[in-house]
Amino acid sequence: MLILSSRTVCQFPGHQGPVRGLAASTDGQILVSCGIDSTVRLWNVPVATLGESDGTHENLAKPLAVYVWKNAFWAVDHQWDGELFATAGAQVDIWNQNRSQPISSFEWGTDTVISVRFNPGEPNVLATSGSDRSITLYDLRMSSPTRKVIMRTKTNAISWNPMEPMNFTAANEDCNCYSYDARKLEEAKCVHKDHVSAVMDIDYSPTGREFVTGSYDRTVRIFQYNGGHSREVYHTKRMQRVFCVKFSCDASYVISGSDDTNLRLWKAKASEQLGVVLPRERRKHEYHEAVKSRYKHLPEVKRIVRHRHLPKPIYKAGILRRTVNEADRRKEERRKAHSAPGSSSAEPLRKRRIIKEIE
């Protein structure tokens, strides 16, 4: 049974400014927070019970440790298997839970690092994105960063595929998401379109088959890992710009945080029935899915499966983006038609958004 409560179970006071990063250890016992007050705080996560969430009192947790550093922090991520965690700011710092100073630091350029993510399959590999439009890969076993790719627009967040740890997807300012193979960064594997404004955050499902994105256009979208367009879009009248999204550990729910100071819980499959499903009902749902898959090529079925209602501003912005892209495509075709043979070549979008790769 799913029990939802909007009451506070525990509070973690202590930071003197906005908290920019939050991460939990793999066992769920340690919570790491960092902010622009240049401190990293470690917290012990209490076990929530129904008796503690009745609203009669609010528990105030005390930090296990407070680490003060010289720079503000913008993001933090904990190692999937280990005691290390990484913070992003003026540089990338690697910390141990039991030490008050970073055990190592990485720096490539002078721009701010705005996001950091550890690889789920290889604990010593992590990826970061910076304000200089770069995506950088680090290996803790080496003394310097390994590879770096610079794009034409800034990458706001990165998420690794938990089932294919060599692949990651980047949420970009140009309204698209780009999936890369960490071994081949000169070209994106897939470009995921549909947002009409900057994509602010991204998170993969535990199954690795889907990921969720939150955007400045006030929508939450769910993409297939190899799909160019979203299969689902969520929006409400009151929800404002979405800055963070997360998949639940059972891949059944999506959590979004938006500019209107609210958290929202969505079903990963909008038509999925909640609660206990009887065997007869499960067989009926499986039969309906099989029928849709069998006749998905028919125009009417394809239209019903694909159609989603959108607010008028987002719908019009999508039409405008398609019009601009079509004009650019026609312009490129005409330039190629009026040029000498072989002097003009069209570069695919998977390569066009990348400026250069540095090793």
C-alpha positions as a printed NumPy array, in Angstrom:
array([[  0.   ,   0.   ,   0.   ],
       [  1.282,   3.43 ,  -0.914],
       [  0.887,   5.959,   1.901],
       [  1.419,   9.58 ,   0.962],
       [  1.887,  12.336,   3.505],
       [  2.812,  15.975,   3.025],
       [  4.085,  16.362,   6.592],
       [  7.733,  16.911,   7.416],
       [  9.481,  13.88 ,   8.891],
       [ 12.817,  15.528,   9.675],
       [ 14.577,  18.841,   9.128],
       [ 18.284,  19.393,   8.502],
       [ 19.134,  22.99 ,   9.532],
       [ 22.622,  24.4  ,   9.325],
       [ 23.423,  25.896,   5.914],
       [ 23.717,  29.68 ,   5.822],
       [ 22.671,  30.009,   2.189],
       [ 21.008,  28.146,  -0.677],
       [ 21.706,  24.396,  -0.807],
       [ 22.925,  23.629,  -4.317],
       [ 23.645,  19.902,  -4.082],
       [ 22.234,  16.863,  -2.305],
       [ 23.302,  13.226,  -2.556],
       [ 22.798,  10.031,  -0.562],
       [ 25.141,   7.098,  -0.06 ],
       [ 24.309,   3.759,  -1.646],
       [ 23.109,   2.26 ,   1.645],
       [ 20.889,   5.298,   2.251],
       [ 22.343,   6.061,   5.695],
       [ 24.456,   9.134,   4.901],
       [ 23.162,  12.317,   3.277],
       [ 25.639,  14.822,   1.823],
       [ 24.651,  18.442,   1.247],
       [ 26.602,  21.432,  -0.052],
       [ 25.816,  25.041,  -0.804],
       [ 27.112,  28.459,  -1.673],
       [ 28.174,  28.982,   1.97 ],
       [ 31.301,  26.923,   1.093],
       [ 30.423,  24.092,   3.479],
       [ 29.806,  20.384,   3.045],
       [ 27.624,  18.751,   5.67 ],
       [ 27.11 ,  15.046,   6.365],
       [ 23.83 ,  13.948,   7.917],
       [ 22.546,  10.711,   9.362],
       [ 19.286,   9.812,   7.617],
       [ 16.635,   8.782,  10.172],
       [ 14.193,   5.957,   9.554],
       [ 10.77 ,   7.474,   8.931],
       [  7.815,   5.964,  10.759],
       [  4.143,   6.847,  10.752],
       [  4.379,   8.026,  14.355],
       [  6.998,  10.625,  13.464],
       [  4.985,  12.125,  10.607],
       [  1.816,  12.965,  12.529],
       [  2.808,  16.631,  12.734],
       [  2.914,  16.822,  16.554],
       [  6.62 ,  17.594,  16.506],
       [  9.395,  18.075,  14.005],
       [ 12.727,  16.327,  14.456],
       [ 15.814,  18.487,  13.975],
       [ 18.835,  16.497,  12.829],
       [ 22.374,  17.507,  13.724],
       [ 25.147,  17.084,  11.148],
       [ 27.611,  14.258,  11.592],
       [ 30.376,  16.448,  10.187],
       [ 30.842,  19.928,   8.713],
       [ 33.646,  20.57 ,   6.224],
       [ 34.483,  24.201,   5.413],
       [ 36.211,  24.928,   2.125],
       [ 37.43 ,  27.998,   0.241],
       [ 34.968,  27.912,  -2.687],
       [ 31.209,  27.763,  -3.073],
       [ 29.71 ,  24.458,  -4.207],
       [ 27.239,  23.936,  -7.036],
       [ 26.678,  20.184,  -7.041],
       [ 27.569,  16.968,  -5.221],
       [ 27.315,  13.275,  -6.035],
       [ 28.162,  10.173,  -4.012],
       [ 30.048,   7.168,  -5.305],
       [ 27.787,   4.242,  -6.152],
       [ 29.994,   1.754,  -4.348],
       [ 32.373,   3.315,  -1.835],
       [ 32.877,   6.088,   0.709],
       [ 33.903,   8.845,  -1.69 ],
       [ 31.844,  11.771,  -2.916],
       [ 32.606,  14.567,  -5.363],
       [ 31.731,  18.255,  -5.183],
       [ 31.621,  20.704,  -8.077],
       [ 32.457,  24.399,  -7.957],
       [ 35.562,  26.269,  -8.991],
       [ 37.101,  22.799,  -9.331],
       [ 36.17 ,  19.152,  -8.788],
       [ 37.055,  17.964,  -5.282],
       [ 37.009,  14.326,  -4.179],
       [ 36.178,  13.786,  -0.51 ],
       [ 36.194,  10.867,   1.886],
       [ 33.427,  10.664,   4.469],
       [ 36.028,  10.353,   7.256],
       [ 38.332,  13.226,   6.239],
       [ 37.782,  16.966,   6.544],
       [ 39.963,  17.836,   3.527],
       [ 39.605,  16.718,  -0.106],
       [ 41.793,  13.737,  -0.928],
       [ 42.271,  15.022,  -4.495],
       [ 41.24 ,  17.91 ,  -6.731],
       [ 40.876,  18.212, -10.507],
       [ 40.872,  21.373, -12.583],
       [ 40.742,  21.902, -16.338],
       [ 40.335,  25.541, -17.219],
       [ 39.046,  28.351, -15.022],
       [ 35.267,  28.077, -15.473],
       [ 32.798,  26.863, -12.86 ],
       [ 31.772,  23.208, -12.787],
       [ 27.977,  23.089, -12.43 ],
       [ 27.173,  19.355, -12.292],
       [ 28.919,  16.095, -11.418],
       [ 27.858,  12.438, -11.718],
       [ 29.66 ,   9.207, -10.806],
       [ 29.531,   6.252, -13.194],
       [ 27.301,   3.469, -11.802],
       [ 29.435,   0.67 , -13.249],
       [ 32.941,   2.02 , -12.705],
       [ 33.226,   3.733,  -9.264],
       [ 36.384,   5.63 , -10.237],
       [ 34.918,   7.368, -13.305],
       [ 32.826,  10.542, -13.151],
       [ 31.55 ,  13.123, -15.614],
       [ 31.062,  16.857, -15.123],
       [ 29.659,  19.76 , -17.094],
       [ 30.938,  23.321, -16.86 ],
       [ 29.849,  26.856, -17.58 ],
       [ 32.347,  26.933, -20.47 ],
       [ 30.008,  24.548, -22.397],
       [ 32.28 ,  21.568, -21.701],
       [ 31.65 ,  17.954, -20.716],
       [ 34.645,  16.418, -18.959],
       [ 35.429,  12.838, -17.947],
       [ 37.622,  12.102, -14.925],
       [ 39.281,   8.943, -13.649],
       [ 40.229,   8.929,  -9.963],
       [ 43.113,   6.558, -10.697],
       [ 44.806,   9.249, -12.777],
       [ 46.245,  12.577, -11.669],
       [ 44.53 ,  14.638, -14.375],
       [ 41.233,  14.678, -16.345],
       [ 41.034,  12.206, -19.214],
       [ 38.788,  13.661, -21.94 ],
       [ 36.856,  16.807, -22.642],
       [ 34.347,  17.826, -25.311],
       [ 33.184,  21.404, -25.889],
       [ 29.689,  21.998, -27.266],
       [ 28.119,  25.102, -28.748],
       [ 25.757,  25.564, -25.779],
       [ 25.986,  24.804, -22.074],
       [ 25.137,  21.425, -20.569],
       [ 23.066,  21.748, -17.388],
       [ 23.048,  18.142, -16.146],
       [ 24.384,  14.679, -16.931],
       [ 23.007,  11.214, -16.161],
       [ 24.649,   7.822, -16.762],
       [ 22.668,   4.853, -18.045],
       [ 22.726,   2.333, -15.144],
       [ 22.348,  -0.669, -17.481],
       [ 24.898,   0.545, -20.043],
       [ 27.454,   2.411, -17.895],
       [ 29.544,   3.45 , -20.897],
       [ 26.679,   5.684, -22.131],
       [ 25.451,   8.967, -20.666],
       [ 22.926,  11.611, -21.663],
       [ 23.455,  15.36 , -21.337],
       [ 20.689,  17.933, -20.846],
       [ 21.566,  20.97 , -22.936],
       [ 20.587,  24.627, -23.167],
       [ 19.561,  24.275, -26.828],
       [ 16.322,  22.413, -25.851],
       [ 17.769,  18.99 , -26.737],
       [ 19.357,  16.074, -24.9  ],
       [ 22.38 ,  14.272, -26.342],
       [ 23.334,  10.654, -25.635],
       [ 27.059,   9.867, -25.855],
       [ 29.302,   6.869, -25.676],
       [ 32.107,   7.781, -23.274],
       [ 34.565,   5.984, -25.573],
       [ 33.559,   8.051, -28.631],
       [ 32.789,  11.659, -27.807],
       [ 33.237,  13.155, -31.264],
       [ 29.648,  12.262, -32.169],
       [ 26.422,  11.865, -30.21 ],
       [ 24.664,   8.509, -30.423],
       [ 21.186,  10.048, -30.362],
       [ 19.563,  13.478, -30.177],
       [ 16.386,  13.697, -28.084],
       [ 14.088,  16.542, -29.123],
       [ 10.657,  18.005, -28.156],
       [ 11.414,  20.556, -25.427],
       [ 11.009,  24.18 , -26.49 ],
       [ 13.316,  25.691, -23.875],
       [ 16.484,  24.795, -21.968],
       [ 16.575,  21.333, -20.387],
       [ 17.547,  21.836, -16.738],
       [ 17.809,  18.313, -15.289],
       [ 17.799,  14.663, -16.329],
       [ 17.651,  11.299, -14.566],
       [ 17.66 ,   7.72 , -15.844],
       [ 15.213,   5.02 , -14.827],
       [ 16.775,   2.108, -12.862],
       [ 15.938,  -0.119, -15.832],
       [ 18.047,   2.035, -18.174],
       [ 15.319,   1.996, -20.834],
       [ 13.949,   5.485, -20.162],
       [ 14.961,   8.826, -18.714],
       [ 13.023,  11.839, -17.465],
       [ 13.826,  15.478, -18.173],
       [ 12.681,  18.757, -16.659],
       [ 12.759,  21.955, -18.658],
       [ 12.492,  25.712, -18.462],
       [  9.356,  25.408, -20.627],
       [  7.397,  24.153, -17.552],
       [  7.043,  20.55 , -18.688],
       [  8.363,  17.146, -17.646],
       [  9.024,  14.642, -20.426],
       [  9.89 ,  10.94 , -20.495],
       [ 12.071,   9.632, -23.339],
       [ 13.089,   6.179, -24.472],
       [ 16.856,   5.78 , -24.139],
       [ 17.148,   5.466, -27.942],
       [ 14.133,   7.56 , -28.973],
       [ 14.35 ,  10.913, -30.681],
       [ 11.002,  12.135, -29.322],
       [  9.331,  11.881, -25.926],
       [  6.694,   9.256, -25.242],
       [  5.029,  11.252, -22.434],
       [  4.745,  14.864, -21.318],
       [  3.423,  16.171, -17.981],
       [  2.322,  19.714, -17.179],
       [ -0.091,  21.623, -14.945],
       [ -1.406,  25.169, -14.907],
       [  0.355,  26.023, -11.661],
       [  3.711,  24.344, -12.322],
       [  6.458,  26.753, -13.277],
       [  9.972,  26.158, -14.595],
       [ 11.205,  22.678, -13.663],
       [ 14.721,  22.611, -12.216],
       [ 15.084,  19.025, -10.932],
       [ 13.617,  15.605, -11.715],
       [ 14.149,  12.098, -10.337],
       [ 12.995,   8.566, -11.112],
       [ 11.886,   6.416,  -8.178],
       [ 13.906,   3.291,  -7.374],
       [ 11.164,   1.007,  -8.724],
       [ 10.78 ,   3.021, -11.963],
       [  7.061,   3.54 , -11.224],
       [  7.096,   7.224, -10.318],
       [  8.73 ,  10.488, -11.331],
       [  9.355,  13.36 ,  -8.919],
       [  9.737,  16.927, -10.155],
       [ 10.69 ,  20.148,  -8.379],
       [  9.7  ,  23.444,  -9.942],
       [ 10.085,  27.177,  -9.467],
       [  6.735,  27.431,  -7.641],
       [  8.378,  25.741,  -4.588],
       [  6.405,  22.511,  -5.011],
       [  7.345,  18.865,  -5.414],
       [  5.103,  16.788,  -7.656],
       [  4.777,  13.022,  -7.912],
       [  3.854,  11.607, -11.34 ],
       [  3.23 ,   8.083, -12.566],
       [  5.887,   6.916, -15.019],
       [  3.037,   5.359, -17.036],
       [  0.112,   7.744, -16.914],
       [ -2.549,   5.07 , -17.589],
       [ -1.115,   2.504, -15.182],
       [ -3.47 ,   1.345, -12.438],
       [ -2.338,   1.963,  -8.875],
       [ -2.778,  -0.461,  -6.01 ],
       [ -3.23 ,  -4.22 ,  -6.12 ],
       [ -3.921,  -5.589,  -9.599],
       [ -5.754,  -8.895,  -9.786],
       [ -4.48 , -11.57 , -12.202],
       [ -7.498, -11.111, -14.432],
       [ -6.938,  -7.352, -14.618],
       [ -3.238,  -7.848, -15.341],
       [ -4.051, -10.179, -18.243],
       [ -6.507,  -7.61 , -19.591],
       [ -3.844,  -4.86 , -19.476],
       [ -1.296,  -7.133, -21.148],
       [ -3.822,  -7.947, -23.885],
       [ -4.505,  -4.241, -24.513],
       [ -0.772,  -3.543, -24.766],
       [ -0.374,  -6.426, -27.228],
       [ -3.232,  -5.1  , -29.378],
       [ -1.689,  -1.597, -29.466],
       [  1.68 ,  -3.057, -30.42 ],
       [  0.091,  -5.224, -33.118],
       [ -1.744,  -2.344, -34.825],
       [  0.647,   0.518, -34.046],
       [  1.346,   1.023, -37.77 ],
       [ -2.245,   2.08 , -38.518],
       [ -2.627,   5.871, -38.889],
       [ -5.494,   6.218, -36.398],
       [ -3.803,   4.095, -33.742],
       [ -0.516,   5.93 , -34.297],
       [ -2.244,   9.299, -33.906],
       [ -3.999,   8.306, -30.649],
       [ -0.834,   6.839, -29.111],
       [  1.284,   9.847, -30.1  ],
       [ -1.123,  12.718, -29.401],
       [ -0.687,  14.716, -26.176],
       [ -2.488,  17.885, -25.222],
       [ -0.122,  20.811, -24.667],
       [ -0.674,  24.334, -23.329],
       [ -1.055,  26.894, -26.091],
       [  2.281,  28.73 , -25.453],
       [  4.255,  25.471, -25.608],
       [  2.318,  24.272, -28.646],
       [  3.011,  27.516, -30.527],
       [  6.661,  27.521, -29.486],
       [  6.997,  23.97 , -30.844],
       [  5.51 ,  25.033, -34.184],
       [  7.904,  28.   , -34.33 ],
       [ 10.925,  25.782, -33.625],
       [  9.903,  23.339, -36.359],
       [  9.428,  26.246, -38.786],
       [ 12.899,  27.628, -38.023],
       [ 14.517,  24.195, -38.34 ],
       [ 12.774,  23.581, -41.656],
       [ 13.942,  26.981, -42.948],
       [ 17.521,  26.189, -41.938],
       [ 17.289,  22.819, -43.696],
       [ 16.017,  24.402, -46.931],
       [ 18.722,  27.054, -46.748],
       [ 21.414,  24.396, -46.392],
       [ 19.995,  22.397, -49.318],
       [ 19.971,  25.483, -51.573],
       [ 23.517,  26.412, -50.564],
       [ 24.653,  22.905, -51.412],
       [ 22.761,  22.931, -54.741],
       [ 24.436,  26.187, -55.848],
       [ 27.953,  25.23 , -54.764],
       [ 30.618,  23.351, -56.637],
       [ 30.3  ,  19.559, -56.316],
       [ 32.012,  18.381, -53.131],
       [ 32.7  ,  21.869, -51.781],
       [ 29.727,  21.895, -49.389],
       [ 28.749,  19.011, -47.135],
       [ 25.885,  18.851, -44.66 ],
       [ 26.976,  17.924, -41.138],
       [ 24.473,  15.934, -39.039],
       [ 23.106,  17.418, -35.817],
       [ 24.923,  14.743, -33.803],
       [ 28.229,  16.338, -34.85 ],
       [ 27.152,  19.902, -35.558],
       [ 26.642,  20.844, -31.907],
       [ 30.168,  19.754, -30.949],
       [ 32.98 ,  22.26 , -31.408],
       [ 35.975,  20.087, -30.546],
       [ 37.227,  17.213, -28.416],
       [ 40.283,  17.544, -26.19 ],
       [ 42.237,  14.589, -24.841]])
